[in-house]
Tab-separated table of C-alpha atoms in Angstrom:
chain	number	residue	atom	x	y	z
A	11	GLY	CA	5.462	7.772	4.892
A	12	GLU	CA	2.368	5.819	4.057
A	13	ASP	CA	1.409	3.060	6.489
A	14	VAL	CA	-1.187	0.302	6.492
A	15	GLU	CA	-2.043	-1.511	9.741
A	16	GLN	CA	-3.900	-4.759	10.320
A	17	SER	CA	-4.405	-7.062	13.255
A	18	LEU	CA	-2.249	-10.150	12.839
A	19	PHE	CA	-4.662	-12.948	13.736
A	20	LEU	CA	-8.367	-13.758	13.608
A	21	SER	CA	-10.012	-17.026	14.549
A	22	VAL	CA	-13.645	-17.866	13.751
A	23	ARG	CA	-15.893	-20.930	13.623
A	24	GLU	CA	-17.082	-22.347	10.338
A	25	GLY	CA	-20.354	-20.726	9.296
A	26	ASP	CA	-19.749	-17.528	11.261
A	27	SER	CA	-18.928	-14.180	9.682
A	28	SER	CA	-15.340	-12.933	9.689
A	29	VAL	CA	-14.464	-9.257	9.809
A	30	ILE	CA	-10.907	-8.233	9.032
A	31	ASN	CA	-10.020	-4.625	9.735
A	32	CYS	CA	-7.407	-2.324	8.256
A	33	THR	CA	-6.384	1.283	8.838
A	34	TYR	CA	-4.248	3.431	6.594
A	35	THR	CA	-2.641	6.818	6.910
A	36	ASP	CA	-2.476	8.201	3.377
A	37	SER	CA	-5.457	10.478	2.831
A	38	SER	CA	-4.753	10.582	-0.913
A	39	SER	CA	-5.370	6.839	-1.334
A	40	THR	CA	-7.345	6.266	-4.488
A	41	TYR	CA	-7.849	2.486	-4.442
A	42	LEU	CA	-7.904	0.036	-1.553
A	43	TYR	CA	-7.514	-3.691	-2.023
A	44	TRP	CA	-7.900	-7.012	-0.312
A	45	TYR	CA	-5.625	-9.866	-1.335
A	46	LYS	CA	-5.679	-13.468	-0.126
A	47	GLN	CA	-2.573	-15.616	0.259
A	48	GLU	CA	-2.998	-19.315	0.901
A	49	PRO	CA	-0.084	-21.324	2.304
A	50	GLY	CA	2.667	-21.722	-0.276
A	51	ALA	CA	0.778	-19.712	-2.886
A	52	GLY	CA	0.964	-16.266	-4.435
A	53	LEU	CA	-1.452	-13.404	-3.881
A	54	GLN	CA	-4.987	-13.583	-5.171
A	55	LEU	CA	-6.869	-10.334	-5.666
A	56	LEU	CA	-10.191	-10.674	-3.836
A	57	THR	CA	-11.707	-7.271	-4.350
A	58	TYR	CA	-10.938	-3.583	-4.460
A	59	ILE	CA	-12.819	-0.382	-3.760
A	60	PHE	CA	-12.395	3.084	-5.143
A	61	SER	CA	-11.995	5.776	-2.518
A	62	ASN	CA	-15.254	7.546	-3.400
A	63	MET	CA	-17.274	4.441	-2.508
A	64	ASP	CA	-18.549	3.445	0.941
A	65	MET	CA	-19.344	-0.172	0.298
A	66	LYS	CA	-18.836	-2.913	-2.231
A	67	GLN	CA	-20.431	-6.345	-2.138
A	68	ASP	CA	-19.346	-9.376	-4.111
A	69	GLN	CA	-21.060	-12.646	-3.193
A	70	ARG	CA	-19.854	-13.536	0.335
A	71	LEU	CA	-17.514	-10.560	0.522
A	72	THR	CA	-18.479	-7.087	1.736
A	73	VAL	CA	-15.991	-4.248	1.822
A	74	LEU	CA	-16.732	-1.182	3.931
A	75	LEU	CA	-14.716	2.014	3.636
A	76	ASN	CA	-14.813	4.866	6.144
A	77	LYS	CA	-12.686	7.461	4.428
A	78	LYS	CA	-12.979	9.959	7.287
A	79	ASP	CA	-11.455	7.475	9.741
A	80	LYS	CA	-9.234	5.860	7.062
A	81	HIS	CA	-10.682	2.475	7.995
A	82	LEU	CA	-11.315	-0.427	5.665
A	83	SER	CA	-12.927	-3.734	6.529
A	84	LEU	CA	-13.544	-7.031	4.787
A	85	ARG	CA	-16.489	-9.135	5.900
A	86	ILE	CA	-16.667	-12.761	4.811
A	87	ALA	CA	-20.115	-14.245	5.310
A	88	ASP	CA	-20.577	-17.939	6.108
A	89	THR	CA	-16.848	-18.464	6.554
A	90	GLN	CA	-15.569	-21.842	5.353
A	91	THR	CA	-12.406	-23.782	6.162
A	92	GLY	CA	-11.215	-22.965	2.643
A	93	ASP	CA	-11.172	-19.307	3.642
A	94	SER	CA	-8.254	-19.980	6.001
A	95	ALA	CA	-5.411	-17.850	4.650
A	96	ILE	CA	-3.565	-14.595	5.187
A	97	TYR	CA	-5.507	-11.536	4.057
A	98	PHE	CA	-3.579	-8.451	3.016
A	99	CYS	CA	-4.978	-4.956	2.900
A	100	ALA	CA	-3.248	-2.629	0.408
A	101	GLU	CA	-3.646	0.922	-0.767
A	102	SER	CA	-2.522	2.832	-3.812
A	103	SER	CA	-2.170	6.549	-4.144
A	104	ARG	CA	0.646	7.106	-6.563
A	105	SER	CA	0.019	7.490	-10.262
A	106	GLN	CA	2.651	4.840	-10.927
A	107	GLY	CA	0.374	2.364	-9.216
A	108	ASN	CA	2.620	0.639	-6.704
A	109	LEU	CA	0.842	-0.773	-3.672
A	110	ILE	CA	1.502	-0.300	0.037
A	111	PHE	CA	0.643	-3.472	1.937
A	112	GLY	CA	-0.296	-4.178	5.530
A	113	LYS	CA	1.404	-7.049	7.353
A	114	GLY	CA	-1.524	-9.367	6.747
A	115	THR	CA	-4.182	-10.951	8.984
A	116	LYS	CA	-4.011	-14.699	9.401
A	117	LEU	CA	-7.568	-16.056	9.397
A	118	SER	CA	-8.069	-19.460	11.010
A	119	VAL	CA	-11.415	-21.159	10.531
A	120	LYS	CA	-12.281	-23.879	13.025
A	121	PRO	CA	-14.745	-26.617	12.027
B	6	SER	CA	-7.223	-10.943	-15.452
B	7	ALA	CA	-3.699	-11.568	-16.736
B	8	VAL	CA	-2.079	-14.976	-16.301
B	9	ILE	CA	1.381	-14.592	-14.811
B	10	SER	CA	4.028	-17.285	-14.496
B	11	GLN	CA	7.350	-17.194	-12.723
B	12	LYS	CA	10.448	-19.367	-13.017
B	13	PRO	CA	11.833	-20.898	-10.951
B	14	SER	CA	9.049	-21.515	-8.451
B	15	ARG	CA	11.628	-22.143	-5.735
B	16	ASP	CA	15.378	-22.505	-5.358
B	17	ILE	CA	18.052	-23.113	-2.762
B	18	CYS	CA	21.231	-21.172	-3.446
B	19	GLN	CA	24.658	-20.792	-1.961
B	20	ARG	CA	25.894	-17.549	-0.441
B	21	GLY	CA	27.693	-15.333	-2.971
B	22	THR	CA	25.913	-16.673	-6.043
B	23	SER	CA	23.259	-14.943	-8.162
B	24	LEU	CA	19.811	-16.070	-9.282
B	25	THR	CA	17.710	-14.718	-12.125
B	26	ILE	CA	13.929	-14.951	-11.781
B	27	GLN	CA	11.740	-14.771	-14.870
B	28	CYS	CA	8.232	-13.356	-15.098
B	29	GLN	CA	6.039	-14.041	-18.131
B	30	VAL	CA	2.593	-12.546	-18.759
B	31	ASP	CA	0.072	-13.877	-21.260
B	32	SER	CA	-0.797	-10.404	-22.567
B	33	GLN	CA	0.955	-7.107	-23.119
B	34	VAL	CA	0.966	-4.933	-20.024
B	35	THR	CA	2.305	-1.473	-19.395
B	36	MET	CA	3.210	-1.753	-15.736
B	37	MET	CA	5.260	-4.566	-14.213
B	38	PHE	CA	6.535	-4.598	-10.656
B	39	TRP	CA	8.822	-6.726	-8.482
B	40	TYR	CA	8.063	-7.226	-4.785
B	41	ARG	CA	9.831	-9.031	-1.964
B	42	GLN	CA	8.068	-10.818	0.885
B	43	GLN	CA	10.435	-11.718	3.683
B	44	PRO	CA	9.463	-14.603	5.983
B	45	GLY	CA	6.365	-13.726	7.994
B	46	GLN	CA	6.325	-10.213	6.611
B	47	SER	CA	4.294	-8.163	4.192
B	48	LEU	CA	5.232	-7.265	0.645
B	49	THR	CA	7.733	-4.540	-0.151
B	50	LEU	CA	8.101	-3.051	-3.609
B	51	ILE	CA	11.613	-3.468	-5.012
B	52	ALA	CA	11.202	-1.673	-8.321
B	53	THR	CA	9.014	-0.881	-11.278
B	54	ALA	CA	10.227	-2.604	-14.434
B	55	ASN	CA	10.066	-0.142	-17.324
B	56	GLN	CA	9.996	-1.382	-20.893
B	57	GLY	CA	12.867	0.052	-22.893
B	58	SER	CA	14.474	1.935	-20.017
B	59	GLU	CA	16.086	1.405	-16.646
B	60	ALA	CA	13.940	0.165	-13.789
B	61	THR	CA	12.768	2.601	-11.106
B	62	TYR	CA	13.997	1.415	-7.692
B	63	GLU	CA	12.418	2.083	-4.316
B	64	SER	CA	14.370	3.402	-1.383
B	65	GLY	CA	16.672	0.721	0.004
B	66	PHE	CA	17.024	-1.204	-3.266
B	67	VAL	CA	19.781	-0.661	-5.817
B	68	ILE	CA	20.419	-1.786	-9.359
B	69	ASP	CA	23.717	-3.480	-8.551
B	70	LYS	CA	22.002	-5.831	-6.107
B	71	PHE	CA	18.729	-6.312	-8.016
B	72	PRO	CA	19.294	-5.766	-11.744
B	73	ILE	CA	16.050	-5.889	-13.720
B	74	SER	CA	15.412	-6.360	-17.406
B	75	ARG	CA	12.199	-5.620	-19.330
B	76	PRO	CA	12.869	-6.382	-22.984
B	77	ASN	CA	9.191	-6.282	-24.036
B	78	LEU	CA	5.655	-5.822	-22.728
B	79	THR	CA	5.180	-9.454	-21.644
B	80	PHE	CA	8.457	-10.396	-19.943
B	81	SER	CA	10.777	-9.248	-17.178
B	82	THR	CA	13.622	-10.671	-15.136
B	83	LEU	CA	14.892	-9.874	-11.652
B	84	THR	CA	18.379	-10.951	-10.608
B	85	VAL	CA	19.307	-11.290	-6.953
B	86	SER	CA	23.069	-10.753	-6.970
B	87	ASN	CA	25.780	-11.853	-4.556
B	88	MET	CA	23.191	-13.491	-2.328
B	89	SER	CA	23.318	-13.721	1.446
B	90	PRO	CA	20.948	-15.528	3.833
B	91	GLU	CA	19.141	-12.199	4.367
B	92	ASP	CA	17.954	-12.434	0.756
B	93	SER	CA	15.875	-15.509	1.602
B	94	SER	CA	12.378	-14.374	0.650
B	95	ILE	CA	9.520	-14.837	-1.733
B	96	TYR	CA	9.976	-12.677	-4.827
B	97	LEU	CA	6.763	-11.766	-6.632
B	98	CYS	CA	6.152	-10.233	-9.998
B	99	SER	CA	2.978	-8.226	-10.487
B	100	VAL	CA	1.333	-6.467	-13.402
B	101	GLY	CA	-1.022	-3.553	-13.569
B	102	ALA	CA	-4.474	-4.411	-14.869
B	103	GLU	CA	-5.152	-2.338	-17.949
B	104	GLY	CA	-8.297	-0.284	-17.604
B	105	ALA	CA	-9.039	-1.359	-14.016
B	106	GLY	CA	-7.671	1.561	-12.091
B	107	GLU	CA	-4.475	0.644	-10.305
B	108	THR	CA	-5.381	-2.969	-9.664
B	109	GLN	CA	-2.452	-5.363	-9.729
B	110	TYR	CA	-2.331	-9.083	-10.320
B	111	PHE	CA	0.450	-11.166	-8.856
B	112	GLY	CA	2.421	-14.112	-10.060
B	113	PRO	CA	2.775	-17.256	-7.906
B	114	GLY	CA	6.111	-16.089	-6.505
B	115	THR	CA	9.630	-17.540	-6.366
B	116	ARG	CA	10.643	-18.956	-2.991
B	117	LEU	CA	14.343	-18.412	-2.457
B	118	LEU	CA	16.418	-19.891	0.338
B	119	VAL	CA	20.046	-18.812	0.625
B	120	LEU	CA	22.340	-20.993	2.681
């Protein structure tokens, strides 16, 4: 079945860039998403990219998609302590719209 | 984006009891979903809540254990029946964003602990 993989942990220093990587197996993915989950909170949609795009930029966030390698990344520029959270990659390929999630990458930002 | 609320936000329940979780959206939406997030794990889709018909369950989830109601386009409930400690999870409601592809917005979640 479909699978989405992410590394579990990433630690960076405040002010550095963070890059969170994700791979997926379903070649028919139409949309790919990044969600943020802060401790004790629900999921916040950060950004999404349609599968015919290579890149999407939104303020400090840059999403890169390599469809050939089925690789998605999220770059956070000038990472702040408030960016500390778990980041989930997700993909959607079914017309009903349910999402397949990765296990999440816990980002720790050190001052 | 839609504003989604869930009740209760958290609960501690005894084994063998049932809990009904409510999800309310501030606008009419076509697609509503229920997910489970077990401790330290990712999200798993339980079912799609269909308005006016029975919910569509994913493999491993059954109606007897997780009955779902969807009486209108802004409200749904998920019941966790005959609970056991293995049901301790965060339960999240999500809605499909109309006209934004297959984007989904999530509610704040219900944190359930079963003793």
